[in-house]
Tab-separated table of C-alpha atoms and ligand atoms in Angstrom:
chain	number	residue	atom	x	y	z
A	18	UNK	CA	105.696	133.241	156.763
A	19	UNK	CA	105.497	133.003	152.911
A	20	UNK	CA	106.971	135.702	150.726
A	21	UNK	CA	104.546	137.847	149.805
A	22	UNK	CA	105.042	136.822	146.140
A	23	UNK	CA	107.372	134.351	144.581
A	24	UNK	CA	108.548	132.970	141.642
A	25	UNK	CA	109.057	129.441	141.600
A	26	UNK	CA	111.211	127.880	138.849
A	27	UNK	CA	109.498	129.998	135.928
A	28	UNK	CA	109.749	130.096	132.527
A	29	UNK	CA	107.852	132.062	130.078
A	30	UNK	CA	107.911	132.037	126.316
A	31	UNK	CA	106.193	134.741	124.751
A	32	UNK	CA	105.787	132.575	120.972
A	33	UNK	CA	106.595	128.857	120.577
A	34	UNK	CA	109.026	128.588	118.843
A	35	UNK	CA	111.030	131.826	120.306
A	36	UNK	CA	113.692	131.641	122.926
A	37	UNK	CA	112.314	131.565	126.246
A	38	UNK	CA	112.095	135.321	127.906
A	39	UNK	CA	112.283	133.466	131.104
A	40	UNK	CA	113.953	130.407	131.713
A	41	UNK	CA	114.015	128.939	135.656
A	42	UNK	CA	113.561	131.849	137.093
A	43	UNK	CA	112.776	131.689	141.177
A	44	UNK	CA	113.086	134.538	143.193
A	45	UNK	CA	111.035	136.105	146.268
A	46	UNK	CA	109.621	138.973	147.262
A	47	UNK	CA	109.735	139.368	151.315
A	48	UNK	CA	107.938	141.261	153.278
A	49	UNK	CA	110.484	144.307	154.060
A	50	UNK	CA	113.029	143.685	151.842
A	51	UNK	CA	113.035	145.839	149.085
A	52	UNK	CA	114.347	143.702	146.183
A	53	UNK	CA	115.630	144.847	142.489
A	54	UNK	CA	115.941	143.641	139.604
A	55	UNK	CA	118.736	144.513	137.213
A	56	UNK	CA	119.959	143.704	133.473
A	57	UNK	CA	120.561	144.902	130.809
A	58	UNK	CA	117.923	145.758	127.311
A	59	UNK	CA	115.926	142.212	126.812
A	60	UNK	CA	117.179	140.672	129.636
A	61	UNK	CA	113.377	139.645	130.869
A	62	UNK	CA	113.241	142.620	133.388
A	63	UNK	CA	109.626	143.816	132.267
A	64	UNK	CA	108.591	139.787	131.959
A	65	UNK	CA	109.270	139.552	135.886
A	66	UNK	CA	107.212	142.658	136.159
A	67	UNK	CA	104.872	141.094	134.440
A	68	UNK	CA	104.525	138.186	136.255
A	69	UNK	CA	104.584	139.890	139.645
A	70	UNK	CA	101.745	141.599	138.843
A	71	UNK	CA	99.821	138.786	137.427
A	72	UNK	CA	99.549	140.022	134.041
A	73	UNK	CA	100.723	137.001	132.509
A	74	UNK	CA	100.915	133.422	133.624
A	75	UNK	CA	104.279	131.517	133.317
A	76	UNK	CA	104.480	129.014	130.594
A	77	UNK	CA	106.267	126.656	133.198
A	78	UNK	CA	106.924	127.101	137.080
A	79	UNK	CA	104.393	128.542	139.577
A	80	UNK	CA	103.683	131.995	141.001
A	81	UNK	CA	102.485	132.279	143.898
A	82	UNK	CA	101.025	134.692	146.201
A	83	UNK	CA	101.576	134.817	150.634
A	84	UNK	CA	101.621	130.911	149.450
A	85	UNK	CA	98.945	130.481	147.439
A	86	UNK	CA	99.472	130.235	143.646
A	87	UNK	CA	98.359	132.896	141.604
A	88	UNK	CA	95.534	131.869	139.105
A	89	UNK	CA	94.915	134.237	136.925
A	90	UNK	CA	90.995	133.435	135.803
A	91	UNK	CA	90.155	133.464	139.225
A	92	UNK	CA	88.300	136.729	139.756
A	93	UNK	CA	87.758	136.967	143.212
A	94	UNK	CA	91.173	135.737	143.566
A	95	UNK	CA	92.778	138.332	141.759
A	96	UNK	CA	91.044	141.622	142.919
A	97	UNK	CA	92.633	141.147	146.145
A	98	UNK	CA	95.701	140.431	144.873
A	99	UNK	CA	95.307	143.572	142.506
A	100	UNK	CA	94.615	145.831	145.715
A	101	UNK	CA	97.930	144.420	147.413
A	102	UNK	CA	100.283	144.994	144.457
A	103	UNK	CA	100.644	147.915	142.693
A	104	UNK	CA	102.606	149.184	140.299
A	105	UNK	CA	104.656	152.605	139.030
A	106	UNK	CA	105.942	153.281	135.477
A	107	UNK	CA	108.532	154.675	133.836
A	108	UNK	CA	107.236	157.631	131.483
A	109	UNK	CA	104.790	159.828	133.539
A	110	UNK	CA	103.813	161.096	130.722
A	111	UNK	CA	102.425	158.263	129.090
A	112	UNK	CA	100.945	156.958	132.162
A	113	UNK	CA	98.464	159.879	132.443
A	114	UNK	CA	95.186	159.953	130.981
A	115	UNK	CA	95.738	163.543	129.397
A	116	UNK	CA	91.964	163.785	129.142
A	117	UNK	CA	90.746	162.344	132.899
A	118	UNK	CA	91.098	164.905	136.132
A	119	UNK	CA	93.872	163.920	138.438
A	120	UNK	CA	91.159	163.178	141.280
A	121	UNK	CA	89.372	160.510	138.871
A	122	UNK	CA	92.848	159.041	137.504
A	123	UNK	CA	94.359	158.575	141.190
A	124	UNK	CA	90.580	157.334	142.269
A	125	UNK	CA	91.051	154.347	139.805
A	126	UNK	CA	92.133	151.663	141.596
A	127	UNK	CA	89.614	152.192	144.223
A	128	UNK	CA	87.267	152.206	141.668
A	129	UNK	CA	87.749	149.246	139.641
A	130	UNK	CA	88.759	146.864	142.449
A	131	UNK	CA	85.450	148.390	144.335
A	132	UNK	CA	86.569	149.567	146.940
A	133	UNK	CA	85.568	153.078	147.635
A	134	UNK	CA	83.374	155.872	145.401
A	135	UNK	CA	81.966	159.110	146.144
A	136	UNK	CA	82.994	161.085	148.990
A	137	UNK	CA	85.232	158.707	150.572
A	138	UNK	CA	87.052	158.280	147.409
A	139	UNK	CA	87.699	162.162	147.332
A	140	UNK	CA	89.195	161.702	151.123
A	141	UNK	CA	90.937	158.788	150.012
A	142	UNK	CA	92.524	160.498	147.168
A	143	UNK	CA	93.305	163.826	148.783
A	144	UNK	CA	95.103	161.991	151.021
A	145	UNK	CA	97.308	160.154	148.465
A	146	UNK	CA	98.178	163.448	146.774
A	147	UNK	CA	99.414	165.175	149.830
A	148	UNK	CA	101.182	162.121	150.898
A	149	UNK	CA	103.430	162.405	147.706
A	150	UNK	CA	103.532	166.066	148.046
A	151	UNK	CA	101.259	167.323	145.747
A	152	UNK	CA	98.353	169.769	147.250
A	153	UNK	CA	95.198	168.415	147.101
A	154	UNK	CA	93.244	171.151	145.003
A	155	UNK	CA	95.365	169.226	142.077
A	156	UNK	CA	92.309	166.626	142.426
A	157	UNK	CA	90.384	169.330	139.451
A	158	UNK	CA	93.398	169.328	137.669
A	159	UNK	CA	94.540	167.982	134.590
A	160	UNK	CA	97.976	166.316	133.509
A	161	UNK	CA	99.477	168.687	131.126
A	162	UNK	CA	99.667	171.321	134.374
A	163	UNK	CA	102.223	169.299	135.816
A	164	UNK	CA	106.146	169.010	135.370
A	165	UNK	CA	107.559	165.416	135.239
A	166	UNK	CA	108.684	165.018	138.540
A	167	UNK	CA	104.784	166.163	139.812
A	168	UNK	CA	103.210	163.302	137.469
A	169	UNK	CA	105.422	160.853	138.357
A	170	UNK	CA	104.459	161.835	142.045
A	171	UNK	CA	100.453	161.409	141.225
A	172	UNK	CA	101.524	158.325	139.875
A	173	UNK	CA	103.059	157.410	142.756
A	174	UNK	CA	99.652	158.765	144.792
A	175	UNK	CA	97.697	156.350	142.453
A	176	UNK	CA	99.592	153.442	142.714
A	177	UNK	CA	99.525	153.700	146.633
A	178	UNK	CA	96.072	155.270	147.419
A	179	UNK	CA	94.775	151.067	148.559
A	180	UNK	CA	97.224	150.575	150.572
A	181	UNK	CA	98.828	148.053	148.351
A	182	UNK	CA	101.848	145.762	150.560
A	183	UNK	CA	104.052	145.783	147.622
A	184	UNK	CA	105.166	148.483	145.343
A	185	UNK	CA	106.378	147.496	141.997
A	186	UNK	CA	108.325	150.262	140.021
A	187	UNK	CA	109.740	150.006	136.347
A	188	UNK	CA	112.211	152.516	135.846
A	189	UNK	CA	110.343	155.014	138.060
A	190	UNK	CA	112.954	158.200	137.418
A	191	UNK	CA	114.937	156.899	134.406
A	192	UNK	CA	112.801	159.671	132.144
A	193	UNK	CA	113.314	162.440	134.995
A	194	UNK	CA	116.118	165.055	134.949
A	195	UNK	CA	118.439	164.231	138.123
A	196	UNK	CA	117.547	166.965	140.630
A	197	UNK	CA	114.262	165.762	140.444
A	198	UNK	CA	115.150	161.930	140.401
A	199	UNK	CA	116.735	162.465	143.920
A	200	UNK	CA	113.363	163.911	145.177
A	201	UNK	CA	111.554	160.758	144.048
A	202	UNK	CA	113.867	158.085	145.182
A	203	UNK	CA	113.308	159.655	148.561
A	204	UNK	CA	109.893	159.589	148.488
A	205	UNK	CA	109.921	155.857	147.491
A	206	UNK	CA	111.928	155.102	150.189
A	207	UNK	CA	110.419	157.287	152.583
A	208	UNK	CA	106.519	155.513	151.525
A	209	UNK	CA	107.871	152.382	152.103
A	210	UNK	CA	109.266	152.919	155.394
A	211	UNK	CA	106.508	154.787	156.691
A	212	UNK	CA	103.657	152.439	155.500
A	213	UNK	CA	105.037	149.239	155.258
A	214	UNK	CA	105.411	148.936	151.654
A	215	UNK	CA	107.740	146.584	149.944
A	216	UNK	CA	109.852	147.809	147.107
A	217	UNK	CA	110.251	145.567	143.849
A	218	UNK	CA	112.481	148.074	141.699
A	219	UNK	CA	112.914	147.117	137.634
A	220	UNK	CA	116.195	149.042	136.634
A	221	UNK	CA	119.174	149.154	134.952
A	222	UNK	CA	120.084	152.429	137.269
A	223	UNK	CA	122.496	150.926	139.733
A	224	UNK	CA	122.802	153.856	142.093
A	225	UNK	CA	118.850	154.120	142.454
A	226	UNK	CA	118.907	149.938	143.353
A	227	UNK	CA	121.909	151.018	145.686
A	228	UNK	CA	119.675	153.743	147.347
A	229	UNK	CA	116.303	151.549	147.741
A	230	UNK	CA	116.735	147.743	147.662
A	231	UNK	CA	118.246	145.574	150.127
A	232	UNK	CA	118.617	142.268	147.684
A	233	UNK	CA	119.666	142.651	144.220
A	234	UNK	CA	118.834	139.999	141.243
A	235	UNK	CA	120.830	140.071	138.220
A	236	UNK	CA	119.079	139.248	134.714
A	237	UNK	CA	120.876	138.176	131.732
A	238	UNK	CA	119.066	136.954	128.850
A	239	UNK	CA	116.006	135.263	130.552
A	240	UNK	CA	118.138	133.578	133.741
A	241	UNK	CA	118.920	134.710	136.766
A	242	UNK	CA	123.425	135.691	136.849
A	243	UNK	CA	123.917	136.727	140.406
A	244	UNK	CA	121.648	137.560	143.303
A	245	UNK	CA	122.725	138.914	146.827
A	246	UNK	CA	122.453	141.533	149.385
A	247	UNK	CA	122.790	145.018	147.020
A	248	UNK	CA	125.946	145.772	148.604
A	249	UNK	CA	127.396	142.777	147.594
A	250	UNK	CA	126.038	142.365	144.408
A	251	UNK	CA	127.387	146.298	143.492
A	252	UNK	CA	130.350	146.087	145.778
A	253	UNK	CA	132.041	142.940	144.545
A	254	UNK	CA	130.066	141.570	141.165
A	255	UNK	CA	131.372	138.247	140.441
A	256	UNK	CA	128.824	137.612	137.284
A	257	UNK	CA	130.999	139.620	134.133
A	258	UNK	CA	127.283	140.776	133.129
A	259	UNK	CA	127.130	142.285	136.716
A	260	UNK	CA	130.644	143.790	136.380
A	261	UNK	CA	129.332	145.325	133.087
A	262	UNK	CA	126.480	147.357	134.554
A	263	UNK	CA	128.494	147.902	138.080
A	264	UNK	CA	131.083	149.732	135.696
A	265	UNK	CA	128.809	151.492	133.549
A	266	UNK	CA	126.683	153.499	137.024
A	267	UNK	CA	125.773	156.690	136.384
A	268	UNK	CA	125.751	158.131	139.613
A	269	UNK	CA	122.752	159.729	141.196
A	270	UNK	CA	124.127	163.063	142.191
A	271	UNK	CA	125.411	163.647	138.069
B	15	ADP	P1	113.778	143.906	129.566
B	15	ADP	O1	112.619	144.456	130.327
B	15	ADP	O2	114.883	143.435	130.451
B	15	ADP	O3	114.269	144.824	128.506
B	15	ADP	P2	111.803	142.071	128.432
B	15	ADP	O4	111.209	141.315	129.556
B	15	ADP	O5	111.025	143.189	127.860
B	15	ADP	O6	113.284	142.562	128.822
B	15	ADP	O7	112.110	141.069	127.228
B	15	ADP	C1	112.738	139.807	127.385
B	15	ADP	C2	112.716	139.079	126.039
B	15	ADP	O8	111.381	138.762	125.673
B	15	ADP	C3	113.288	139.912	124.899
B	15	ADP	O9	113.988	139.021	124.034
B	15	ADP	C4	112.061	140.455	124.212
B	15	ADP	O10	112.297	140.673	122.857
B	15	ADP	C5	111.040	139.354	124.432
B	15	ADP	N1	109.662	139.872	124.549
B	15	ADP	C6	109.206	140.746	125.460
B	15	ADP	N2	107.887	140.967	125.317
B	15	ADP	C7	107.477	140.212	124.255
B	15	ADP	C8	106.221	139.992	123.609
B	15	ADP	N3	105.105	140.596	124.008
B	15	ADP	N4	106.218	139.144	122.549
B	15	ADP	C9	107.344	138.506	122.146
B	15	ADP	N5	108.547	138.668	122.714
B	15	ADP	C10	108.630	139.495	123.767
């Protein structure tokens, strides 16, 4: 079967003349194997985001999608690949529209990729809340009466209420305090396991790769250093970039 998305020999240069971001990068995401990236500042961590969510197109290389590359103009194309890959920030609080209702941000999705309104976009969105924990009266809500930890979860609600098959987080608890970091790592693991999802984790927190990804990918300055099963990777780094952020963990439990 073909990876659910892939990265095939990429390379992607942001101005012409600049170093390349991304330079002959391949990598895949399988179905079930939760997969993270690591690196340090600038390594091209949030350019692999990028291009696994088909927000920009590589300058070289192909991406492609269950097999099929991933053409970015092509509408029809892309709206399914939208619904199947979806994607969780850092900073919950930037990621909230302060001034929508938390039923009409975590309805978004459904909305623009057309797939459900009115009343069944209520159910479906009820249902996303409590499956992250939050009660779903929070629907009439807005942002600024949540803590951290509760946006990132309606984050979380948004990003899965389609069903998506692959979950793409950037730093999802790096701007949370640590009790409540714990509580959403579990959840992420725990809404991948129990609906199929595949983890792609962006992060230069190696205890919260250790926790959720199978297959670690180590960035360092736009190519790819090491790559292996996590335990591996963290266990025995052989890359000295690797050794460098395998020494520098802060650990999960402070
Ligand atoms: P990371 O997420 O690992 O910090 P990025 O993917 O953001 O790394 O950046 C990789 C490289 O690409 C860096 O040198 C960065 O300065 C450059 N870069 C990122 N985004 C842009 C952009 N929009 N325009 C020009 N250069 C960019």
């Amino acid at each position: 079967m073909s990876p659910l998305i892939e990265l095939d020999d990429v390379t992607l240069r942001y101005g012409r003349r600049d170093a390349p971001a991304l330079d002959g990068v391949s990598l895949a995401v399988e179905r079930g194997r939760p997969l993270a990236v690591v690196g340090e500042s600038g390594a091209g961590k949030s350019t692999i985001l990028r291009l696994l969510l088909g927000l920009e197109a590589p300058t070289s290389g192909e991406v492609r999608a269950e097999g099929r590359p991933l053409v970015l103009r092509d509408r029809r194309l892309m709206r399914g690949f939208r619904r199947r890959v979806q994607c969780v920030f850092q900073d919950p609080y930037a990621s909230l529209d302060p001034s929508r209702r938390i039923g009409a941000i975590v309805a978004e999705p459904l909305r623009s990729l057309g797939l459900a309104r009115g009343a069944e976009a209520d159910a479906r969105v009820a249902d996303a809340l409590e499956r992250v924990g939050i009660p779903r009266d929070a629907a009439a809500r807005f942002p600024h009466e949540f803590s951290g930890g509760q946006r990132q979860r309606i984050a979380i609600a948004r990003a899965v209420v389609c069903r998506p098959d692959v979950l793409l987080a950037d730093e999802p608890v790096s701007a949370l305090d640590v009790t409540t970091r714990v509580a959403i790592v579990g959840l992420l693991a725990e809404l991948a396991r129990d609906e199929g999802m595949t983890l792609v984790m962006v992060s230069h927190d190696l205890a919260v790769v250790a926790e959720l990804c199978d297959e670690t990918v180590v960035l360092d300055r736009g190519r790819i250093v090491e790559r292996g099963a996590t335990s591996d990777v963290l266990g025995a780094p052989r890359d000295p970039v690797a050794r460098r952020l395998v020494e520098a963990v802060p650990r999960l439990d402070g």
